CSV table of C-alpha atoms and ligand atoms in Angstrom, one decimal:
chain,number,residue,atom,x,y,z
A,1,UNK,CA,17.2,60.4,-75.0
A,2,UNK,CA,19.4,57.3,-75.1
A,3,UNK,CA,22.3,57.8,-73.5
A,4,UNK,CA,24.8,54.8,-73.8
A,5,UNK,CA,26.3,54.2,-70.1
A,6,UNK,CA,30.2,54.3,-71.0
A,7,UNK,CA,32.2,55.6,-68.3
A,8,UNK,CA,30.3,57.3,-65.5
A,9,UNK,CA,31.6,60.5,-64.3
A,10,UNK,CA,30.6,60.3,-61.3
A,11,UNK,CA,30.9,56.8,-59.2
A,12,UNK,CA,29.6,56.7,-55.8
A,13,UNK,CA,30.6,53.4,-53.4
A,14,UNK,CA,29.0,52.6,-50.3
A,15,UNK,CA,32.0,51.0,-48.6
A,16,UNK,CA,30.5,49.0,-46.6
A,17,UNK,CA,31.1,45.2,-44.8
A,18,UNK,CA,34.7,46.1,-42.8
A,19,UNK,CA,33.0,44.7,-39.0
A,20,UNK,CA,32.4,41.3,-40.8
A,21,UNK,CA,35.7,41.0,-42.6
A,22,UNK,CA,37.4,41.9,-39.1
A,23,UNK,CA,34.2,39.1,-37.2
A,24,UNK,CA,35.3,36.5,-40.5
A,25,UNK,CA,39.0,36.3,-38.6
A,26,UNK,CA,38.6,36.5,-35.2
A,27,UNK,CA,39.4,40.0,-35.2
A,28,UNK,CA,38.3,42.9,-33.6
A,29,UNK,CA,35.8,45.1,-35.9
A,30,UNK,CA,38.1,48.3,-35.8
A,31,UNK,CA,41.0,46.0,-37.6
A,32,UNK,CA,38.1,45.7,-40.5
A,33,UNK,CA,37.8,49.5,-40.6
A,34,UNK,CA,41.9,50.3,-40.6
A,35,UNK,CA,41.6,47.2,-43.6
A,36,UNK,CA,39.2,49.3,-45.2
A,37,UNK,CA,40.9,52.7,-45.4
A,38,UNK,CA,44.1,50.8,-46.6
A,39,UNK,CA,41.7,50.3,-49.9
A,40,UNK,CA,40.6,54.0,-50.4
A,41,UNK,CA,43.2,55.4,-52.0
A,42,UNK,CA,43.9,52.4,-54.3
A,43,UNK,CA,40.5,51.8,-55.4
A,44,UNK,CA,40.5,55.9,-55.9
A,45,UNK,CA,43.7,55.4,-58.2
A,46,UNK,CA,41.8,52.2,-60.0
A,47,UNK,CA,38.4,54.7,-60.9
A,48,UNK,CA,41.2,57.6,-61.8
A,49,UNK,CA,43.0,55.6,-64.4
A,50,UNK,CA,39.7,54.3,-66.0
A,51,UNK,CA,38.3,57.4,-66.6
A,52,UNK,CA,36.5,58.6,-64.0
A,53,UNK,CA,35.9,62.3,-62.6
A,54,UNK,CA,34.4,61.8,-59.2
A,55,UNK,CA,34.2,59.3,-56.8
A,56,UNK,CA,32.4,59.7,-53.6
A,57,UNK,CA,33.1,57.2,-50.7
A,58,UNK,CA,30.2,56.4,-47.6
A,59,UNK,CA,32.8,56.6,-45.1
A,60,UNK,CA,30.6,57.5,-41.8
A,61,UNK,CA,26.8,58.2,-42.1
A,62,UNK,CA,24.7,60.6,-39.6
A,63,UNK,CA,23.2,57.2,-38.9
A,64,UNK,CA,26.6,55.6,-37.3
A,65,UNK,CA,26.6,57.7,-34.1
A,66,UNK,CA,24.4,55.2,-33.4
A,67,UNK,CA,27.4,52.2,-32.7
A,68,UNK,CA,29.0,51.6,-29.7
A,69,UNK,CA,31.2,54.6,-28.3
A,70,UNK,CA,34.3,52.6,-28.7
A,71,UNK,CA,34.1,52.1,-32.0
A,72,UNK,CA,32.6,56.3,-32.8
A,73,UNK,CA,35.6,57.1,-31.2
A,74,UNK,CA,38.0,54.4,-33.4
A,75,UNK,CA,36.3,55.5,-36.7
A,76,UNK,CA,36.9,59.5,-35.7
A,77,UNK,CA,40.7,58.8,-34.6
A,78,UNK,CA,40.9,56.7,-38.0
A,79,UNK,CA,40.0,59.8,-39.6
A,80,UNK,CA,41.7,61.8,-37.4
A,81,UNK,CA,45.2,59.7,-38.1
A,82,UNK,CA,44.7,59.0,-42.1
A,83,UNK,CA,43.7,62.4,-43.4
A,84,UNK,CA,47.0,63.9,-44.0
A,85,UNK,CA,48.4,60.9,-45.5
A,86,UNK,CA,45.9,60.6,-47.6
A,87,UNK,CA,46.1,64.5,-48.5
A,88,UNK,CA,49.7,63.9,-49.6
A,89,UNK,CA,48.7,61.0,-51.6
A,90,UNK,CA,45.7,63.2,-53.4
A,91,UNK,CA,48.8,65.8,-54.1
A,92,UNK,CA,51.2,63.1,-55.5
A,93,UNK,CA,48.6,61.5,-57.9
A,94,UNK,CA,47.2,65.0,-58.5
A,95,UNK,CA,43.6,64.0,-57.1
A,96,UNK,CA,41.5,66.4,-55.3
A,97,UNK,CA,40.2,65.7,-52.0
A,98,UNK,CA,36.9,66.8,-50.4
A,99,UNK,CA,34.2,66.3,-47.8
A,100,UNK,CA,31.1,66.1,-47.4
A,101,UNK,CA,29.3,65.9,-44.7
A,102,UNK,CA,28.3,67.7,-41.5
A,103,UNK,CA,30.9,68.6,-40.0
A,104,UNK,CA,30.4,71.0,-36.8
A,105,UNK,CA,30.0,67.5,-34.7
A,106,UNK,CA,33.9,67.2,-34.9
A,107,UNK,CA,36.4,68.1,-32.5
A,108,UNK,CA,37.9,71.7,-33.5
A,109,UNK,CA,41.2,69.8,-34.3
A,110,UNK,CA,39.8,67.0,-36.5
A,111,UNK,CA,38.1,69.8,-38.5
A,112,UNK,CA,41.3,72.0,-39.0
A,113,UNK,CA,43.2,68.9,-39.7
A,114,UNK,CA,40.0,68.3,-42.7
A,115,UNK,CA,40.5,71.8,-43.5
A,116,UNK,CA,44.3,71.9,-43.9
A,117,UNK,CA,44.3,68.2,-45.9
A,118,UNK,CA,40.9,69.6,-48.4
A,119,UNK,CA,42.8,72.9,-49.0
A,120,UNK,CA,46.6,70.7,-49.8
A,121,UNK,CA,45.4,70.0,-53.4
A,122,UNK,CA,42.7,71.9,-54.2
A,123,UNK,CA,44.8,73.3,-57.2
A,124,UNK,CA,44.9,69.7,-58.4
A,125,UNK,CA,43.0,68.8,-61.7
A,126,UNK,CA,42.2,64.8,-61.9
A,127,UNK,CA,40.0,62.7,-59.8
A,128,UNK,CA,38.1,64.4,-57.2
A,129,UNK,CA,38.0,62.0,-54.4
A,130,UNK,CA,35.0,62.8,-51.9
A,131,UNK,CA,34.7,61.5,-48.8
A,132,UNK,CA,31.2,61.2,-47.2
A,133,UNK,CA,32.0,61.8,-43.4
A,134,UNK,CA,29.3,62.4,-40.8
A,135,UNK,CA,26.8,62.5,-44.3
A,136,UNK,CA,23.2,61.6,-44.4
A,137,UNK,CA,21.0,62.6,-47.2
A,138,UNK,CA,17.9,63.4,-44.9
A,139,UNK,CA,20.2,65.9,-42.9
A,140,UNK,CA,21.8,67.4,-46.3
A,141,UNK,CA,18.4,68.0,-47.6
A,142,UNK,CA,16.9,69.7,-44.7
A,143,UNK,CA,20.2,72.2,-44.4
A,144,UNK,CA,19.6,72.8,-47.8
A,145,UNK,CA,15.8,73.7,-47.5
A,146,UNK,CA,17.0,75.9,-44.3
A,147,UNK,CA,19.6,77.8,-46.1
A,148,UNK,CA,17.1,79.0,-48.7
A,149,UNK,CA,15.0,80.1,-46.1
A,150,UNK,CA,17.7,81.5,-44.5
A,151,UNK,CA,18.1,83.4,-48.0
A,152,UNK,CA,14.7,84.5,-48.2
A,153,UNK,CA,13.8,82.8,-51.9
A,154,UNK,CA,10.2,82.8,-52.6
A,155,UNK,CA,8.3,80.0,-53.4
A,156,UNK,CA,8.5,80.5,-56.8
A,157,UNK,CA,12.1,80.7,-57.3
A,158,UNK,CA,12.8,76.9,-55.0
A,159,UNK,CA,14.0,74.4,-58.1
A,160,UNK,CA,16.0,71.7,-58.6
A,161,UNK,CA,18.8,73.6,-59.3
A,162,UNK,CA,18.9,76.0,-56.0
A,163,UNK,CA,18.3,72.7,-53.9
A,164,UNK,CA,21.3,71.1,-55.8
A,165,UNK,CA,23.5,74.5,-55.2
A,166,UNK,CA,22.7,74.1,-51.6
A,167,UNK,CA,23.9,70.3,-50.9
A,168,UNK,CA,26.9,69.3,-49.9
A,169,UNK,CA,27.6,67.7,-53.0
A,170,UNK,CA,27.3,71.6,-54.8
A,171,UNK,CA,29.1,71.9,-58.2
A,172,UNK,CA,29.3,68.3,-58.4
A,173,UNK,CA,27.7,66.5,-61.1
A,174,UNK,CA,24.8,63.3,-60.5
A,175,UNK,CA,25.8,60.2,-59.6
A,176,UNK,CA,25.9,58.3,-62.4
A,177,UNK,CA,26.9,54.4,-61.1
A,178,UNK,CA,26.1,53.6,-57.5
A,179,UNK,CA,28.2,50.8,-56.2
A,180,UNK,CA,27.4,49.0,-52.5
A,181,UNK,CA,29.6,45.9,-51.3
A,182,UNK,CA,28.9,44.4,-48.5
A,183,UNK,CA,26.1,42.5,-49.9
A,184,UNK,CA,22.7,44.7,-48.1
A,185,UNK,CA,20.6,46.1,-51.1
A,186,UNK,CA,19.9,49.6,-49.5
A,187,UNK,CA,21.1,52.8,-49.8
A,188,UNK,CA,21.1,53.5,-46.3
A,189,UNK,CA,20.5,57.3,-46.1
A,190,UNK,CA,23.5,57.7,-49.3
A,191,UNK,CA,22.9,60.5,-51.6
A,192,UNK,CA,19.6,60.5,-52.0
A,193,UNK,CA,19.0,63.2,-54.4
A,194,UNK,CA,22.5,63.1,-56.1
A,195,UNK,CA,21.7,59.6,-57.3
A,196,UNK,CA,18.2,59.6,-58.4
A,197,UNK,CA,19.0,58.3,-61.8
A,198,UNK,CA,22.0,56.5,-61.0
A,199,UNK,CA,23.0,52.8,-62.0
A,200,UNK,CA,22.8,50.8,-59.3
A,201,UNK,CA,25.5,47.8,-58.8
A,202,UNK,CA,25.4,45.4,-55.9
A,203,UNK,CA,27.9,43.0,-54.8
A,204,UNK,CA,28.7,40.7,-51.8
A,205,UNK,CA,32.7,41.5,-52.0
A,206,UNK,CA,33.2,42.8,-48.7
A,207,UNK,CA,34.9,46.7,-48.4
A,208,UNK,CA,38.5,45.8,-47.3
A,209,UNK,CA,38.8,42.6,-50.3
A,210,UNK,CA,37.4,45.2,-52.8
A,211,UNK,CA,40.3,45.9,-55.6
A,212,UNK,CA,40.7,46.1,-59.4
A,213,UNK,CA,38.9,43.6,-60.4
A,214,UNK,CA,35.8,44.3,-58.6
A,215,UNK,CA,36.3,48.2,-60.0
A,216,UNK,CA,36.2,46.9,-64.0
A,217,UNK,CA,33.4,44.9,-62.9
A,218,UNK,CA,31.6,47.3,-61.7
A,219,UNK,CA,32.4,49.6,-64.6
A,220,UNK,CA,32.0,46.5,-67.2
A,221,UNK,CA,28.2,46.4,-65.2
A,222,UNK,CA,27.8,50.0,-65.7
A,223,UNK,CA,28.7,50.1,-69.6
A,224,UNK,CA,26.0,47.2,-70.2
A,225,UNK,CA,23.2,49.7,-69.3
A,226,UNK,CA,20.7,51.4,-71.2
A,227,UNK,CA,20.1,55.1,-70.0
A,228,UNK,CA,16.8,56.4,-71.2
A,229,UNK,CA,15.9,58.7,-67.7
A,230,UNK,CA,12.1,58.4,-68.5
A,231,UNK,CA,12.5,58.4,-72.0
A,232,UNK,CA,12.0,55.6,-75.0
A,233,UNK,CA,15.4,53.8,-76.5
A,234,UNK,CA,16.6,54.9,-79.8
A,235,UNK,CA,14.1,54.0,-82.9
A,236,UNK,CA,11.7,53.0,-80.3
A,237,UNK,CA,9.2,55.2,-81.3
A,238,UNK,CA,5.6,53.1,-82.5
B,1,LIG,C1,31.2,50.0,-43.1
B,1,LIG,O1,31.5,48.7,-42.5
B,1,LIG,C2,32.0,51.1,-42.5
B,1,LIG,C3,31.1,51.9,-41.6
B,1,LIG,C4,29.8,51.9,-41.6
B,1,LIG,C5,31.8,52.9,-40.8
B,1,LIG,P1,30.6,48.2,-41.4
B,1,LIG,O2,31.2,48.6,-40.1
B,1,LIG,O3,29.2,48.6,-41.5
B,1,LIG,O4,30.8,46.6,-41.6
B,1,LIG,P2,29.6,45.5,-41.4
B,1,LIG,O5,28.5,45.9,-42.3
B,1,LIG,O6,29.3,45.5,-40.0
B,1,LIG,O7,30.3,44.3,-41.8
B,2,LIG,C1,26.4,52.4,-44.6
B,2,LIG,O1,26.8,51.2,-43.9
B,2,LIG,C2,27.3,53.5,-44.1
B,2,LIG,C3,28.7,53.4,-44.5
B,2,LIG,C4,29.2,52.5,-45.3
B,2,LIG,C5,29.5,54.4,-44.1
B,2,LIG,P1,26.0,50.7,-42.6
B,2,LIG,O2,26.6,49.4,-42.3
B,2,LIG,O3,26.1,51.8,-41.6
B,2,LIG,O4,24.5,50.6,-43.1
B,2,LIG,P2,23.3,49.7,-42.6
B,2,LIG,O5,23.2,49.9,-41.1
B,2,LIG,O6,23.6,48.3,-43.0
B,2,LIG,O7,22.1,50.3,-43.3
B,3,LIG,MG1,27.6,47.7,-42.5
């Protein structure tokens, strides 16, 4: 198999580099973070009109709770304030909203208010927007492996396809181009199994300067590629 990378299906961005936008102007790291949810739903709108089906943001890994409370508790009342909004504008553009994530570590009100925003447009039929909220991959995999114990499977009938039914990420297809900016070259606990054989595209554009361009770049990247998932390219066969 050859598979000639055109449009990816599913994009997956690792928003990453708000604190040192905010740090670059003398500015508090949170104004980074309200910069970089200002870009979500236009970036989301830029993948939508090029083609693509999914896009999954890194918005808050299991890994974050690790920051200072002050800024846990910004990044949770930036959810907290934007979710709706962003809801409406899902419904407008007819984009679907989701989460993923754990999400029994929020307040009962933020996860009503996640709720009541994922269930505004679920009717809707273009992009899917996913938001990755409270996500690690390590955590997804091992509630995944509880829940079919939980179901009692045997041995025998664990595959990839009951792990993949049992992610977050369920019903969802792979990954196909993984984008970080923010210049690190890790994947810092992002969807592990989801993007086993996805493209990987790197770039030092920091989250909240991230906009059109840097989208048909990526995608420009992405459609250079040669797919072959294990397998020889075309005619290449002696
Ligand atoms: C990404 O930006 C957003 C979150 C992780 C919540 P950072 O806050 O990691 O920004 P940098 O990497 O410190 O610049
Ligand atoms: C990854 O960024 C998580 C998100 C963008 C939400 P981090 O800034 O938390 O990752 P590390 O610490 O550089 O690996
Ligand atoms: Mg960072």
């Amino acid at each position: 198999m050859n598979t000639a990378a055109r449009t990816p299906r599913h994009v997956a961005v690792i928003m990453d580099g708000n604190g040192r936008w905010a740090r670059k102007r003398g500015l508090p790291r949170v104004v980074g973070h309200q910069q970089g949810v200002d870009r979500v739903h236009p970036v989301a709108q830029a993948f939508a009109h090029r083609g693509v089906e999914y896009l999954t943001l890194y918005a808050f890994s299991t890994e974050n709770w690790r920051r200072p409370r002050s800024e846990v508790s910004a990044l949770l009342r930036l959810l907290s304030t934007v979710i709706e909004a962003e809801a409406r504008a899902c419904l407008r553009d007819n984009m679907r909203l989701r989460l993923v994530g754990r999400v029994d570590q929020l307040s009962p009100e933020l996860q009503a208010k996640v709720k009541a925003a994922i269930e505004m447009n679920s009717e809707n039929t273009g992009l899917t927007l996913c938001l990755a909220f409270d996500y690690g991959s390590r955590e997804e995999l091992v509630r995944a492996a509880r829940e079919l114990a939980l179901r009692g499977l045997s041995p025998d009938a664990v595959d990839e396809e009951q792990i993949a039914r049992s992610l977050y990420t369920a019903g969802m297809p792979d990954v196909d181009l993984l984008v970080r900016c923010g210049g690190e070259l890790r994947l810092s606990n992002f969807l592990m199994w989801q993007a086993a054989y996805a493209e990987l595209c790197f770039t030092d554009v920091l989250w909240p300067d991230f906009c059109d361009t840097d989208v048909d770049n990526a995608l420009e990247e992405y459609s250079r590629r040669s797919r072959r998932f294990g397998a020889l390219p075309k005619g290449d066969t002696s």
